[in-house]
Amino acid sequence: MSLRVGTSAGGTKNVGLAVERAVSQNSDELSYSTVESPGYVGTIYRMAQDQFNGGITDNNSLTKALDDRGSFAEKSVDEIPYYGFYAFPYSIYVVARNGTGIETFDDLAGKNVYPAEPGYSTRATTLDVWSQKPTKGIYDKMNIQNMGVGDAPGAMEEGRIDAAIAYGTPGAGYTGWVTEYDARVDVHYVEPTDALKQSIESYAGAGSSEISVDEWGMQQDIQTDQVFTWDLEVNYTFTPEASEDAVYELCRVVDEHNDAVNEAEQQFNDFESTSDMLGSARKRIPVHPGAAKYYKENDAWDDNLSVGK
């Protein structure tokens, strides 16, 4: 039995390769191969076209596919993949350059704000959160910057960006361009308002967290003890046609040999229990029957969830 798993570049690919390695070391039954795919949205499209039977994608893209929003407004898909297990979060918050006078989210009105490069899922999720009521008024007054991530640290250094998102995976560090501006520019945490927290918590495509900077800090002191984040939740998903036995076996390997995956790639979730694998599951996104069988057999199933047909 085999799984071909569509995986976008960067940290996501590193996670996929770590899972592939764990499977090759700990399963005699499952053949797992990593297939390069163009981003989380592209992975959903390619799975709908049966180019591969597994894929790493995120809850925001899946929610948009269900609702025909974003890219899916112009080109919808007949089906979305079923949920398998939670792979990792990209947790996101805002920092501002020192000297800009920015202290809270409301102060971003009228400022040059960089929410990552166009096309990035972290950017899409950020703008989806900000553009809702009750934060839409502030968002509409921001000067959103559109450069590539390679140019952003220099633009911050030169004063052309006043505030930017910071993101990565708690416990594993920050993404590359964020570590670069952390090393080059003095920044501080931008405090969330109650309105921002409300927007985050009401948006179906994102999770939220409060994280101590002792667990996940920058190189510099960003003048806070903890950060409140909106989270892009990244999942392993599978087409309805993917073998139940193959998905079950992958869940078993990831659960029983979680340490092997973490040793190869720290970004992958460190599960304290089998039920943590369902940490990013959503009522609207059915769980693959093979995964559901594994959770039920291990007393980890959540009755609020549905099983795909």
Tab-separated table of C-alpha atoms in Angstrom:
chain	number	residue	atom	x	y	z
A	1	MET	CA	0.000	0.000	0.000
A	2	SER	CA	1.276	3.436	-0.848
A	3	LEU	CA	0.792	7.150	-0.237
A	4	ARG	CA	2.087	9.893	-2.512
A	5	VAL	CA	2.043	13.097	-0.481
A	6	GLY	CA	2.015	16.544	-2.101
A	7	THR	CA	4.314	18.869	-0.193
A	8	SER	CA	5.169	22.536	-0.788
A	9	ALA	CA	8.681	23.928	-0.397
A	10	GLY	CA	10.546	25.121	2.680
A	11	GLY	CA	9.677	23.999	6.200
A	12	THR	CA	6.666	22.030	4.972
A	13	LYS	CA	8.869	19.905	2.728
A	14	ASN	CA	11.301	19.315	5.596
A	15	VAL	CA	8.410	18.020	7.699
A	16	GLY	CA	7.243	15.770	4.861
A	17	LEU	CA	10.714	14.307	4.401
A	18	ALA	CA	10.991	13.664	8.148
A	19	VAL	CA	7.696	11.740	8.071
A	20	GLU	CA	8.854	9.839	4.975
A	21	ARG	CA	12.050	8.851	6.791
A	22	ALA	CA	10.107	7.685	9.869
A	23	VAL	CA	7.878	5.526	7.662
A	24	SER	CA	10.847	3.928	5.900
A	25	GLN	CA	12.420	3.111	9.275
A	26	ASN	CA	9.311	1.928	11.101
A	27	SER	CA	6.881	0.377	8.615
A	28	ASP	CA	7.305	-2.730	6.466
A	29	GLU	CA	3.868	-2.263	4.904
A	30	LEU	CA	3.629	1.345	3.757
A	31	SER	CA	5.408	2.945	0.809
A	32	TYR	CA	5.538	6.733	1.278
A	33	SER	CA	6.817	9.218	-1.296
A	34	THR	CA	7.094	13.006	-1.165
A	35	VAL	CA	5.889	14.873	-4.272
A	36	GLU	CA	6.665	18.566	-4.727
A	37	SER	CA	3.547	20.740	-4.914
A	38	PRO	CA	3.026	24.514	-5.423
A	39	GLY	CA	1.818	25.706	-2.019
A	40	TYR	CA	-1.137	24.732	0.151
A	41	VAL	CA	-3.811	25.941	-2.286
A	42	GLY	CA	-2.056	24.202	-5.181
A	43	THR	CA	-1.980	20.997	-3.158
A	44	ILE	CA	-5.784	21.065	-2.777
A	45	TYR	CA	-6.227	21.571	-6.528
A	46	ARG	CA	-3.819	18.753	-7.363
A	47	MET	CA	-5.443	16.352	-4.931
A	48	ALA	CA	-8.822	17.142	-6.515
A	49	GLN	CA	-7.224	16.165	-9.845
A	50	ASP	CA	-5.956	12.873	-8.313
A	51	GLN	CA	-2.306	13.783	-8.893
A	52	PHE	CA	-1.533	12.369	-5.449
A	53	ASN	CA	-3.598	10.791	-2.678
A	54	GLY	CA	-2.119	12.666	0.271
A	55	GLY	CA	-1.149	16.278	0.838
A	56	ILE	CA	0.011	18.777	3.441
A	57	THR	CA	-2.279	21.812	3.475
A	58	ASP	CA	-3.882	24.204	5.950
A	59	ASN	CA	-7.272	24.804	7.528
A	60	ASN	CA	-7.684	28.274	6.052
A	61	SER	CA	-7.208	27.019	2.485
A	62	LEU	CA	-9.537	24.078	3.166
A	63	THR	CA	-12.211	26.396	4.590
A	64	LYS	CA	-11.940	28.665	1.547
A	65	ALA	CA	-12.267	25.641	-0.753
A	66	LEU	CA	-15.466	24.640	1.058
A	67	ASP	CA	-16.883	28.163	0.742
A	68	ASP	CA	-15.589	28.949	-2.785
A	69	ARG	CA	-13.633	31.940	-1.461
A	70	GLY	CA	-10.219	33.292	-2.453
A	71	SER	CA	-8.660	31.349	-5.342
A	72	PHE	CA	-11.583	28.935	-5.191
A	73	ALA	CA	-14.099	31.683	-6.063
A	74	GLU	CA	-12.845	31.596	-9.652
A	75	LYS	CA	-11.952	27.923	-9.824
A	76	SER	CA	-13.759	25.673	-7.362
A	77	VAL	CA	-13.015	22.031	-6.547
A	78	ASP	CA	-15.553	19.202	-6.523
A	79	GLU	CA	-14.175	17.780	-3.289
A	80	ILE	CA	-11.751	18.694	-0.553
A	81	PRO	CA	-9.426	16.136	1.013
A	82	TYR	CA	-10.254	14.495	4.325
A	83	TYR	CA	-8.405	15.318	7.541
A	84	GLY	CA	-5.665	12.992	8.726
A	85	PHE	CA	-3.662	14.594	11.533
A	86	TYR	CA	-2.222	17.910	12.722
A	87	ALA	CA	1.296	18.471	11.363
A	88	PHE	CA	2.375	21.840	12.789
A	89	PRO	CA	1.223	25.438	13.298
A	90	TYR	CA	2.590	28.636	11.882
A	91	SER	CA	1.880	31.007	14.761
A	92	ILE	CA	1.708	34.680	13.762
A	93	TYR	CA	1.871	38.040	15.551
A	94	VAL	CA	3.019	41.599	14.768
A	95	VAL	CA	6.184	43.477	15.663
A	96	ALA	CA	7.018	47.120	14.965
A	97	ARG	CA	10.295	48.936	14.533
A	98	ASN	CA	11.384	50.848	17.592
A	99	GLY	CA	10.746	54.566	17.166
A	100	THR	CA	7.583	54.238	15.069
A	101	GLY	CA	5.239	55.048	17.950
A	102	ILE	CA	3.335	51.819	17.347
A	103	GLU	CA	2.240	50.193	20.604
A	104	THR	CA	-1.065	48.453	19.864
A	105	PHE	CA	-2.833	47.028	16.815
A	106	ASP	CA	-4.859	50.246	16.420
A	107	ASP	CA	-1.613	52.184	15.890
A	108	LEU	CA	-1.049	50.310	12.609
A	109	ALA	CA	-3.602	52.587	10.897
A	110	GLY	CA	-1.720	54.785	8.426
A	111	LYS	CA	1.522	52.805	8.797
A	112	ASN	CA	3.486	50.732	6.274
A	113	VAL	CA	2.642	47.171	7.283
A	114	TYR	CA	4.197	44.020	5.812
A	115	PRO	CA	2.130	40.815	6.180
A	116	ALA	CA	4.636	38.636	4.205
A	117	GLU	CA	4.914	38.082	0.471
A	118	PRO	CA	1.823	37.924	-1.785
A	119	GLY	CA	0.873	34.283	-2.275
A	120	TYR	CA	2.053	33.160	1.169
A	121	SER	CA	-0.577	31.354	3.237
A	122	THR	CA	0.572	33.213	6.355
A	123	ARG	CA	-0.195	36.498	4.574
A	124	ALA	CA	-3.586	35.296	3.344
A	125	THR	CA	-4.609	34.132	6.813
A	126	THR	CA	-3.397	37.378	8.393
A	127	LEU	CA	-5.344	39.565	5.963
A	128	ASP	CA	-8.419	37.341	6.302
A	129	VAL	CA	-8.345	37.889	10.071
A	130	TRP	CA	-7.666	41.631	9.925
A	131	SER	CA	-10.266	42.389	7.234
A	132	GLN	CA	-13.176	41.156	9.364
A	133	LYS	CA	-15.252	43.272	11.686
A	134	PRO	CA	-14.316	44.602	14.234
A	135	THR	CA	-10.740	45.169	12.913
A	136	LYS	CA	-11.657	46.067	9.315
A	137	GLY	CA	-11.596	49.809	10.021
A	138	ILE	CA	-7.954	49.674	11.140
A	139	TYR	CA	-7.004	47.278	8.344
A	140	ASP	CA	-8.498	49.568	5.682
A	141	LYS	CA	-6.205	52.398	6.857
A	142	MET	CA	-2.987	50.335	6.716
A	143	ASN	CA	-0.524	50.780	3.864
A	144	ILE	CA	-0.025	47.098	3.026
A	145	GLN	CA	3.395	46.361	1.509
A	146	ASN	CA	3.783	43.763	-1.249
A	147	MET	CA	7.501	43.046	-1.706
A	148	GLY	CA	9.144	39.622	-1.590
A	149	VAL	CA	10.388	38.290	1.747
A	150	GLY	CA	13.987	38.563	0.528
A	151	ASP	CA	13.639	42.357	0.345
A	152	ALA	CA	11.684	42.887	3.559
A	153	PRO	CA	14.513	42.892	6.162
A	154	GLY	CA	16.394	45.554	4.174
A	155	ALA	CA	13.230	47.615	3.789
A	156	MET	CA	12.691	47.452	7.548
A	157	GLU	CA	16.295	48.522	8.134
A	158	GLU	CA	15.798	51.483	5.779
A	159	GLY	CA	12.537	52.509	7.482
A	160	ARG	CA	10.234	51.645	4.553
A	161	ILE	CA	8.359	49.072	6.650
A	162	ASP	CA	7.019	50.186	10.044
A	163	ALA	CA	5.584	46.857	11.206
A	164	ALA	CA	5.663	43.263	10.001
A	165	ILE	CA	4.299	39.908	10.962
A	166	ALA	CA	6.566	37.478	12.787
A	167	TYR	CA	5.859	33.780	12.431
A	168	GLY	CA	7.222	30.304	12.795
A	169	THR	CA	6.552	27.187	14.825
A	170	PRO	CA	6.719	27.566	18.636
A	171	GLY	CA	9.581	25.545	20.063
A	172	ALA	CA	11.209	25.203	16.654
A	173	GLY	CA	11.994	28.830	15.808
A	174	TYR	CA	11.035	31.458	13.244
A	175	THR	CA	10.985	31.430	9.460
A	176	GLY	CA	14.146	32.618	7.693
A	177	TRP	CA	13.279	36.196	6.756
A	178	VAL	CA	11.967	36.874	10.273
A	179	THR	CA	15.240	35.676	11.826
A	180	GLU	CA	17.043	37.991	9.411
A	181	TYR	CA	15.189	41.149	10.448
A	182	ASP	CA	15.449	40.047	14.085
A	183	ALA	CA	19.235	40.175	13.668
A	184	ARG	CA	19.266	43.520	11.826
A	185	VAL	CA	16.442	45.696	13.204
A	186	ASP	CA	15.329	46.640	16.733
A	187	VAL	CA	11.659	45.686	17.064
A	188	HIS	CA	9.027	45.262	19.771
A	189	TYR	CA	5.772	43.355	20.173
A	190	VAL	CA	2.576	45.070	19.031
A	191	GLU	CA	-0.091	44.512	21.677
A	192	PRO	CA	-3.361	43.026	20.399
A	193	THR	CA	-6.571	44.922	21.086
A	194	ASP	CA	-9.769	43.230	22.243
A	195	ALA	CA	-11.076	43.784	18.709
A	196	LEU	CA	-8.129	41.881	17.207
A	197	LYS	CA	-8.607	39.001	19.636
A	198	GLN	CA	-12.284	38.914	18.681
A	199	SER	CA	-11.418	38.822	14.963
A	200	ILE	CA	-8.923	36.007	15.511
A	201	GLU	CA	-11.245	33.897	17.627
A	202	SER	CA	-14.208	34.321	15.284
A	203	TYR	CA	-12.343	33.456	12.082
A	204	ALA	CA	-12.993	29.821	11.118
A	205	GLY	CA	-9.776	29.428	9.138
A	206	ALA	CA	-7.361	30.083	12.006
A	207	GLY	CA	-6.649	28.993	15.549
A	208	SER	CA	-5.269	31.120	18.382
A	209	SER	CA	-2.640	30.672	21.091
A	210	GLU	CA	-0.930	32.458	23.945
A	211	ILE	CA	2.755	31.569	23.998
A	212	SER	CA	5.456	32.485	26.505
A	213	VAL	CA	8.501	34.169	24.977
A	214	ASP	CA	10.579	31.882	27.210
A	215	GLU	CA	9.372	29.018	24.994
A	216	TRP	CA	9.513	30.902	21.701
A	217	GLY	CA	11.437	34.133	21.811
A	218	MET	CA	13.405	36.166	19.305
A	219	GLN	CA	17.116	36.853	19.640
A	220	GLN	CA	16.231	40.294	20.999
A	221	ASP	CA	13.918	41.374	23.809
A	222	ILE	CA	10.607	42.307	22.152
A	223	GLN	CA	9.305	43.824	25.412
A	224	THR	CA	6.644	41.297	26.345
A	225	ASP	CA	6.398	38.100	28.404
A	226	GLN	CA	3.982	36.378	26.049
A	227	VAL	CA	2.557	36.727	22.568
A	228	PHE	CA	-1.041	36.249	21.451
A	229	THR	CA	-1.033	34.609	18.024
A	230	TRP	CA	-3.328	33.654	15.200
A	231	ASP	CA	-2.337	30.250	13.926
A	232	LEU	CA	-2.202	28.838	10.434
A	233	GLU	CA	-2.898	25.179	11.217
A	234	VAL	CA	-1.167	22.806	8.811
A	235	ASN	CA	-2.523	19.277	8.405
A	236	TYR	CA	-1.905	15.988	6.677
A	237	THR	CA	-4.928	15.331	4.467
A	238	PHE	CA	-5.938	12.473	2.176
A	239	THR	CA	-8.250	12.012	-0.790
A	240	PRO	CA	-11.383	9.909	-0.248
A	241	GLU	CA	-9.775	7.319	-2.541
A	242	ALA	CA	-6.640	6.949	-0.395
A	243	SER	CA	-6.409	3.459	1.115
A	244	GLU	CA	-7.884	3.221	4.615
A	245	ASP	CA	-5.139	0.792	5.601
A	246	ALA	CA	-2.414	3.117	4.304
A	247	VAL	CA	-3.775	6.138	6.185
A	248	TYR	CA	-4.237	4.026	9.336
A	249	GLU	CA	-0.628	2.829	9.102
A	250	LEU	CA	0.711	6.358	8.626
A	251	CYS	CA	-1.225	7.528	11.697
A	252	ARG	CA	0.269	4.619	13.659
A	253	VAL	CA	3.839	5.450	12.615
A	254	VAL	CA	3.448	9.167	13.362
A	255	ASP	CA	1.904	8.401	16.761
A	256	GLU	CA	4.149	5.557	17.933
A	257	HIS	CA	7.328	7.035	16.445
A	258	ASN	CA	6.640	10.735	16.985
A	259	ASP	CA	10.124	11.114	18.487
A	260	ALA	CA	11.717	9.816	15.261
A	261	VAL	CA	9.908	12.493	13.234
A	262	ASN	CA	10.852	15.213	15.751
A	263	GLU	CA	14.510	14.163	15.725
A	264	ALA	CA	14.583	14.640	11.958
A	265	GLU	CA	12.495	17.845	11.952
A	266	GLN	CA	11.735	19.776	15.125
A	267	GLN	CA	8.930	21.711	13.419
A	268	PHE	CA	6.625	18.670	13.419
A	269	ASN	CA	4.223	18.525	16.360
A	270	ASP	CA	5.352	16.774	19.523
A	271	PHE	CA	2.215	14.851	20.498
A	272	GLU	CA	1.696	14.233	24.207
A	273	SER	CA	-1.211	11.905	23.445
A	274	THR	CA	-2.919	10.354	20.426
A	275	SER	CA	-5.823	12.797	20.782
A	276	ASP	CA	-3.383	15.682	20.130
A	277	MET	CA	-3.217	14.445	16.532
A	278	LEU	CA	-6.782	15.768	16.182
A	279	GLY	CA	-5.747	19.181	17.533
A	280	SER	CA	-6.575	21.065	14.336
A	281	ALA	CA	-9.587	18.970	13.250
A	282	ARG	CA	-12.721	20.940	12.335
A	283	LYS	CA	-16.377	19.875	12.287
A	284	ARG	CA	-16.771	20.933	8.654
A	285	ILE	CA	-13.835	18.858	7.396
A	286	PRO	CA	-14.503	15.087	7.574
A	287	VAL	CA	-11.802	12.808	8.962
A	288	HIS	CA	-10.466	10.136	6.601
A	289	PRO	CA	-11.973	6.715	7.498
A	290	GLY	CA	-8.505	5.201	7.974
A	291	ALA	CA	-7.516	7.937	10.410
A	292	ALA	CA	-10.872	7.772	12.209
A	293	LYS	CA	-10.421	4.014	12.692
A	294	TYR	CA	-7.008	4.612	14.259
A	295	TYR	CA	-8.342	7.261	16.654
A	296	LYS	CA	-11.324	5.132	17.670
A	297	GLU	CA	-9.143	2.093	18.365
A	298	ASN	CA	-6.891	4.241	20.549
A	299	ASP	CA	-9.695	5.948	22.514
A	300	ALA	CA	-8.807	9.301	20.973
A	301	TRP	CA	-11.865	9.943	18.816
A	302	ASP	CA	-13.846	13.170	19.187
A	303	ASP	CA	-17.587	12.571	18.702
A	304	ASN	CA	-18.039	16.149	17.469
A	305	LEU	CA	-16.199	15.213	14.271
A	306	SER	CA	-17.532	13.397	11.213
A	307	VAL	CA	-16.020	10.547	9.211
A	308	GLY	CA	-15.658	10.858	5.444
A	309	LYS	CA	-17.661	8.487	3.302
